[in-house]
Amino acid sequence: MLGKGGKRKFDEHEDGLEGKVVSPTDGPSKVSYTLQRQTIFNISLMKLYNHRPLTEPSLQKTVLINNMLRRIQEELKQEGSLRPMFVAASQPADPLSDNFREAQPAFSHLASPPLLPADLVSTMPLESCLTPASLLEDDTFCTSPAVQHDGPTVKPPPPALQPVKDSFSSALDEIEELCPAPTSAEAVAAESAADDSKAQPSESNIHKPEGLPESRTAESKLMDSLPGNFEITASTGFLTDLTLDDILFADIDTSMYDFDPCTSATGAASKMAPVSADELLKTLAPYSSQPVTPNQPFKMDLTELDHIMEVLVGS
Amino acid sequence: FLGAGGGNDIQWCFSQVKGAVDDDVAEADIISTVEFNHSGELLATGDKGGRVVIFQQEQENKTQSHSRGEYNVYSTFQSHEPEFDYLKSLEIEEKINKIRWLPQKNAAQFLLSTNDKTIKLWKISERDKRPEGYNLKEEDGRYRDPTTVTTLRVPVFRPMDLMVEASPRRIFANAHTYHINSISINSDYETYLSADDLRINLWHLEITDRSFNIVDIKPANMEELTEVITAAEFHPNSCSTFVYSSSKGTIRLCDMRASALCDRHSKLFEEPEDPSNRSFFSEIISSISDVKFSHSGRYMMTRDYLSVKIWDLNMENRPVETYQVHEYLRSKLCSLYENDCIFDKFECCWNGSDRQVEFFSLCTSDLSTIVMTGSYNNFFRMFDRNTKRDITLEASRENNKPRTVLKPRKVCASGKRKKDEISVDSLDFNKKILHTAWHPKENIIAVATTNNLYIFQDKMN
């Protein structure tokens, strides 16, 4: 059909839909319009999720697919009772799972106007002089300071928190898995700030699915997962120019891992490690279903954790 | 000659084909850009493997009046190598996105070639003599035994086999966070612009450690990003004017004299959407994949997925002409979206400006009268602005009889397929012609299929 590799059954399905000019107002073709919209929606999602190239995906393609998804979502929102999703309600009750990346609302700007004050816009000099291109990447995400906690409404969390480097984000995930408590004095304080903001949206949206009409269940499920997974692609596609300063969070709490010169002088560098590990274990205890012994079972994980912390702290 | 006033239509004949005959295409051999130099004597191609191959036209043989000189390989060099971005854990492709020639100033030739991140200025020079007869060295370079040296001699230049050397003279790096899609040399021949998805930078050809940002459409919050830059070009005559196109089908004309950062356009070219053609894919197919000024600079041409549009720079609200490249694909957009073909970036080009026709430019509005662009199934299309006639031709090895006029092709959109017509469903969407180039002075065209370069000439009588 359409060249090598064209999916025959899909083409047959589509040719029937594509022949006519479909609009949402036509009576008999309303169903086919909805069907086509759903199909395009599915295809768009697949394109964003399944694509895992070695090279950076085309920003233009990502933007066009995102726009397609947003448009469909807008339409659905206007048509039905679908409320804008902020966090996948289908996710487990624990909002602090390793999907912390996915909780960033991708469509928050559709639901509410941008909440970032105008004076936090990037520091780009305007008319006065030519901007050397080398300075372009110095504008950090100063538009996204610490997350605001006023009120139950969800503000868009700082994009700077979204991990850009894959290996780094997986390191963060490991840390989070080990120490998910937002209140503990853990290394990634910024992460806990995001967790706080996440906790609110997930609670407020738990009742969402029940309100949806039957016919929309399938679409709504997709919509549920949309913002979350959307963000991964968006972050890998869009947030490609953070400087190192953005990634190495300025406000990491390193108190636990600072080596006191006195103790290290006495050769207690190795002694420090077990101490910090013990502290970790104490925080781990409430979250672990098994009794925690400060020895063998965790040794390998803790070594890994130490290594990760070294990377973070840059020591 | 060229259709300045109608007259003779050009009859295209096959001339040459370059590249492997193999059906199995090596990824690195995929041609990614084609460009004639200012005289037309040199034809450069870039490929996905980061190589540049330059062909040179043979000097016209007076006895062989039936054909113009053939193009033969002149120089091949590795322009870009693959790199790894450690920060993002992603590869940086070595694929050559664009090549632009500088006008020739001395014996050497210069071109700019770019991949996604780095632009390089290459010098291509000929060496056809070498010094011989050194006093202290043998011909092979070894030093002579000093005791055997009894006389003084001075080296002299003697002819040697022609050697063409390519050397990188400038490397313009680290100025683009996103993927470079265009480079364009200014008419001052001192500066050039490079455009990526969100920014356009201005460079001086002599200075590599600094470039100036002249357009920045990156939003403060990346989540608000809905539009990217797709192409940019300097005006051919006005060195402070340039245009850039977007994924939403708009073209902005900017004047660098207005402000340092050209975020406010001087003109915005946009055609209102045709409500009868509205579909889910309206935005995607409106995304402009190429923009080219006409020779005079009075017009510009844009290519979107289904059409080519000619704009008069004095009229912003709609194009003056629109040519449908493959309208029969409109009903297939969903499938083309699914298989990603809808994101294919077709380029377009104007005919050359025949010197002999320049006289007629007084009568016609522009020397730029014919538009050429590619399609699928190895088809390419030409539109004559004056006669309003168009033609579809095919680049295939089956038509490789020199001096035989190419047979026009026709795609049958629906209904009964006539003899020699091809139905839409039989089109091969893997055989796409994205890159074409027209000799600046003569009726010679270069058409790139996936991994072959075809050269066609008009039939000389």
XYZ file of C-alpha atoms in Angstrom, chain A:
315
model
C 0.000 0.000 0.000
C 1.838 3.043 1.148
C 5.347 1.936 0.316
C 7.468 -0.572 2.125
C 6.429 -1.309 5.627
C 3.047 0.327 5.422
C 0.603 -1.309 7.793
C -2.079 -2.657 5.615
C -4.845 -3.029 8.108
C -4.248 0.405 9.466
C -4.345 1.903 6.007
C -7.615 0.209 5.239
C -9.023 1.504 8.464
C -7.812 4.949 7.767
C -8.766 5.224 4.136
C -12.346 4.864 5.124
C -12.033 7.757 7.529
C -9.850 10.014 5.530
C -11.875 10.211 2.393
C -14.300 12.791 3.643
C -13.709 16.111 5.167
C -14.767 15.456 8.720
C -15.872 18.088 11.113
C -17.210 17.698 14.598
C -20.556 19.155 13.675
C -21.582 16.658 11.006
C -24.143 14.282 12.370
C -23.380 10.914 10.831
C -19.665 11.492 10.570
C -19.382 12.573 14.175
C -18.552 9.038 15.166
C -15.893 8.735 12.511
C -14.533 12.094 13.561
C -14.252 10.919 17.145
C -12.722 7.701 15.970
C -10.192 9.491 13.856
C -9.367 11.850 16.660
C -8.810 8.936 18.997
C -6.604 7.225 16.456
C -4.502 10.297 15.917
C -4.275 10.751 19.662
C -2.989 7.213 20.080
C -0.492 7.573 17.295
C 0.779 10.815 18.780
C 1.285 9.249 22.171
C 3.105 6.329 20.653
C 5.393 8.651 18.797
C 6.355 10.455 21.953
C 6.805 7.393 24.114
C 8.306 4.718 21.938
C 10.920 6.830 20.357
C 14.186 6.351 22.142
C 16.828 7.448 19.714
C 20.537 7.585 20.274
C 20.540 11.121 19.024
C 18.369 13.924 20.212
C 14.859 13.735 18.768
C 13.888 16.519 16.448
C 12.518 19.418 18.447
C 10.296 20.438 15.586
C 8.699 17.020 15.435
C 8.231 16.918 19.186
C 6.635 20.347 19.199
C 4.261 19.479 16.372
C 3.186 16.253 18.051
C 2.759 18.047 21.363
C 0.618 20.666 19.684
C -1.503 17.918 18.181
C -2.043 16.342 21.565
C -2.826 19.663 23.193
C -5.340 20.505 20.539
C -7.118 17.204 20.963
C -7.094 17.604 24.686
C -8.546 21.087 24.374
C -11.284 19.738 22.191
C -12.067 16.972 24.596
C -12.091 19.408 27.440
C -14.520 21.651 25.692
C -16.685 18.805 24.544
C -16.957 16.762 27.657
C -16.576 16.839 31.362
C -12.911 16.046 31.294
C -11.075 18.149 33.806
C -7.468 18.985 33.134
C -5.195 16.351 34.552
C -2.234 17.174 36.637
C -1.117 13.873 37.929
C -1.973 10.441 36.678
C -4.699 9.377 39.021
C -4.163 5.838 37.946
C -0.794 5.897 39.584
C -0.429 4.213 42.935
C -1.307 6.218 45.977
C 2.327 6.804 46.682
C 3.082 9.981 44.802
C 6.708 9.650 45.570
C 7.422 6.650 43.471
C 10.044 6.734 40.828
C 7.675 8.610 38.580
C 8.553 11.855 40.228
C 9.622 13.082 36.865
C 6.215 12.488 35.424
C 4.249 14.464 37.909
C 5.072 17.802 36.420
C 1.880 19.157 34.941
C 2.366 19.598 31.258
C -0.846 21.412 30.630
C -0.925 23.593 33.660
C -0.662 26.575 31.416
C -3.927 25.594 29.793
C -5.790 25.464 33.051
C -4.407 28.533 34.671
C -2.543 31.526 33.447
C 1.189 31.491 33.888
C 1.934 32.211 37.461
C 5.493 33.221 37.055
C 5.918 36.882 37.660
C 6.986 38.885 34.690
C 10.089 40.186 36.329
C 11.481 36.701 36.559
C 11.666 36.412 32.833
C 15.050 35.531 31.458
C 17.827 37.992 31.770
C 18.164 38.459 28.033
C 19.280 41.991 27.262
C 16.967 43.503 24.763
C 17.564 46.369 22.453
C 20.714 47.816 23.844
C 23.350 45.644 22.304
C 24.027 42.463 20.464
C 24.009 39.433 22.662
C 26.971 37.167 22.222
C 25.635 33.715 21.666
C 27.997 32.429 24.341
C 25.936 34.244 26.946
C 22.674 32.702 25.913
C 23.015 29.670 28.111
C 23.862 31.690 31.204
C 20.213 32.456 31.774
C 19.310 29.757 34.210
C 15.774 28.846 35.026
C 15.516 31.765 37.383
C 11.903 31.869 36.291
C 11.337 28.868 38.469
C 12.370 29.459 42.022
C 11.390 27.259 44.932
C 7.946 25.862 44.582
C 5.200 28.011 45.972
C 2.957 26.356 48.454
C 0.176 28.848 48.688
C -3.235 27.301 48.473
C -4.387 23.991 47.128
C -4.013 24.970 43.515
C -1.080 23.473 41.780
C 1.564 25.767 40.528
C 3.870 24.568 37.835
C 6.884 23.222 39.677
C 10.290 24.492 38.695
C 11.327 22.973 35.401
C 14.879 23.163 36.641
C 14.126 20.223 38.808
C 13.484 18.004 35.900
C 16.494 15.826 35.390
C 18.078 16.326 32.073
C 20.873 13.831 32.085
C 19.611 10.277 31.954
C 22.269 8.791 34.157
C 21.829 11.576 36.629
C 18.117 11.168 36.801
C 18.460 7.473 37.352
C 20.856 8.260 40.168
C 18.232 10.522 41.655
C 15.686 7.786 41.309
C 17.890 5.407 43.204
C 18.283 7.893 45.990
C 14.593 8.493 46.086
C 13.827 4.843 46.208
C 16.068 4.463 49.169
C 15.012 7.591 50.963
C 11.598 8.717 49.814
C 10.699 10.812 52.865
C 10.299 14.427 51.947
C 10.923 15.641 55.432
C 14.217 13.878 56.002
C 17.372 15.865 55.570
C 18.230 14.102 52.424
C 20.606 15.129 49.759
C 18.115 16.382 47.223
C 16.206 18.995 49.096
C 14.935 20.395 45.855
C 13.449 17.038 45.079
C 11.508 17.062 48.290
C 10.141 20.427 47.357
C 8.766 18.899 44.211
C 7.375 16.038 46.180
C 5.425 18.447 48.341
C 3.848 20.024 45.361
C 3.064 16.625 43.957
C 1.319 15.461 47.089
C -1.309 18.114 46.663
C -2.340 17.436 43.091
C -2.539 13.710 43.500
C -4.914 14.072 46.415
C -7.080 16.624 44.755
C -7.539 14.557 41.650
C -8.241 11.188 43.138
C -11.965 11.507 42.629
C -11.655 12.492 39.065
C -12.243 9.210 37.205
C -15.624 8.511 38.740
C -17.095 11.615 37.292
C -16.380 10.612 33.725
C -19.038 9.195 31.443
C -18.590 5.620 30.336
C -17.847 6.380 26.733
C -14.939 8.502 27.699
C -13.236 6.065 29.973
C -10.733 4.942 27.431
C -9.881 8.441 26.409
C -9.752 9.627 29.951
C -7.342 6.882 30.893
C -5.119 8.015 28.119
C -5.530 11.571 29.211
C -4.592 10.572 32.716
C -1.300 9.248 31.617
C -0.770 12.021 29.138
C 0.650 14.840 31.197
C 3.000 12.619 33.041
C 4.598 10.807 30.203
C 4.284 13.873 28.095
C 6.723 15.527 30.366
C 9.466 13.014 29.862
C 9.563 13.693 26.203
C 9.098 17.344 26.744
C 11.916 17.452 29.189
C 14.291 15.473 27.078
C 13.270 17.390 24.038
C 13.016 20.871 25.362
C 15.212 21.172 28.369
C 18.463 20.643 26.669
C 20.332 23.692 27.616
C 20.588 23.738 31.372
C 23.999 24.597 32.588
C 25.877 22.440 35.004
C 24.857 24.806 37.760
C 21.253 23.952 37.184
C 21.870 20.282 37.390
C 24.045 20.338 40.468
C 21.394 21.821 42.663
C 22.668 24.703 44.633
C 20.584 23.847 47.627
C 21.489 20.251 48.114
C 21.706 19.515 51.775
C 25.140 18.082 52.164
C 25.341 18.356 55.914
C 25.252 14.650 56.328
C 28.091 14.128 53.955
C 30.411 16.903 54.903
C 33.618 15.540 56.209
C 34.706 17.208 59.351
C 38.421 18.019 59.042
C 39.126 16.960 62.635
C 37.632 13.558 62.301
C 39.178 12.946 58.931
C 42.557 13.869 60.331
C 42.227 11.022 62.726
C 41.639 8.718 59.803
C 37.965 8.638 60.407
C 37.056 9.078 56.785
C 36.013 5.510 56.777
C 34.348 6.033 60.064
C 32.243 8.816 58.641
C 30.778 6.603 56.011
C 29.216 4.106 58.344
C 27.897 6.903 60.497
C 26.110 8.524 57.603
C 24.887 5.189 56.443
C 23.454 4.530 59.865
C 21.599 7.766 59.803
C 20.227 6.803 56.452
C 19.114 3.507 57.811
C 17.235 5.212 60.589
C 15.256 7.132 58.035
C 14.796 4.044 55.988
C 13.417 2.027 58.885
C 9.869 3.390 58.817
C 9.622 2.695 55.083
C 11.014 -0.731 55.090
C 8.776 -3.692 55.584
C 11.629 -5.786 56.853
C 13.627 -5.287 59.998
C 16.652 -3.338 59.121
C 20.025 -4.403 60.373
C 22.773 -1.922 59.860
C 25.007 -4.432 58.229
C 25.108 -6.778 55.305
C 21.751 -6.387 53.558
C 22.294 -2.742 52.815
C 25.995 -2.564 52.364
C 26.000 -2.731 48.603
C 23.213 -0.203 48.299
C 24.952 2.153 50.633
C 28.163 1.948 48.704
C 26.254 2.842 45.638
C 24.563 5.619 47.513
C 27.871 6.995 48.712
C 29.148 6.939 45.203
C 26.111 8.779 43.992
C 26.478 11.348 46.732
C 30.072 11.890 45.782
C 28.971 12.629 42.288
C 26.335 15.053 43.509
C 28.553 16.838 45.932
C 31.375 16.846 43.490
C 33.913 15.785 46.050
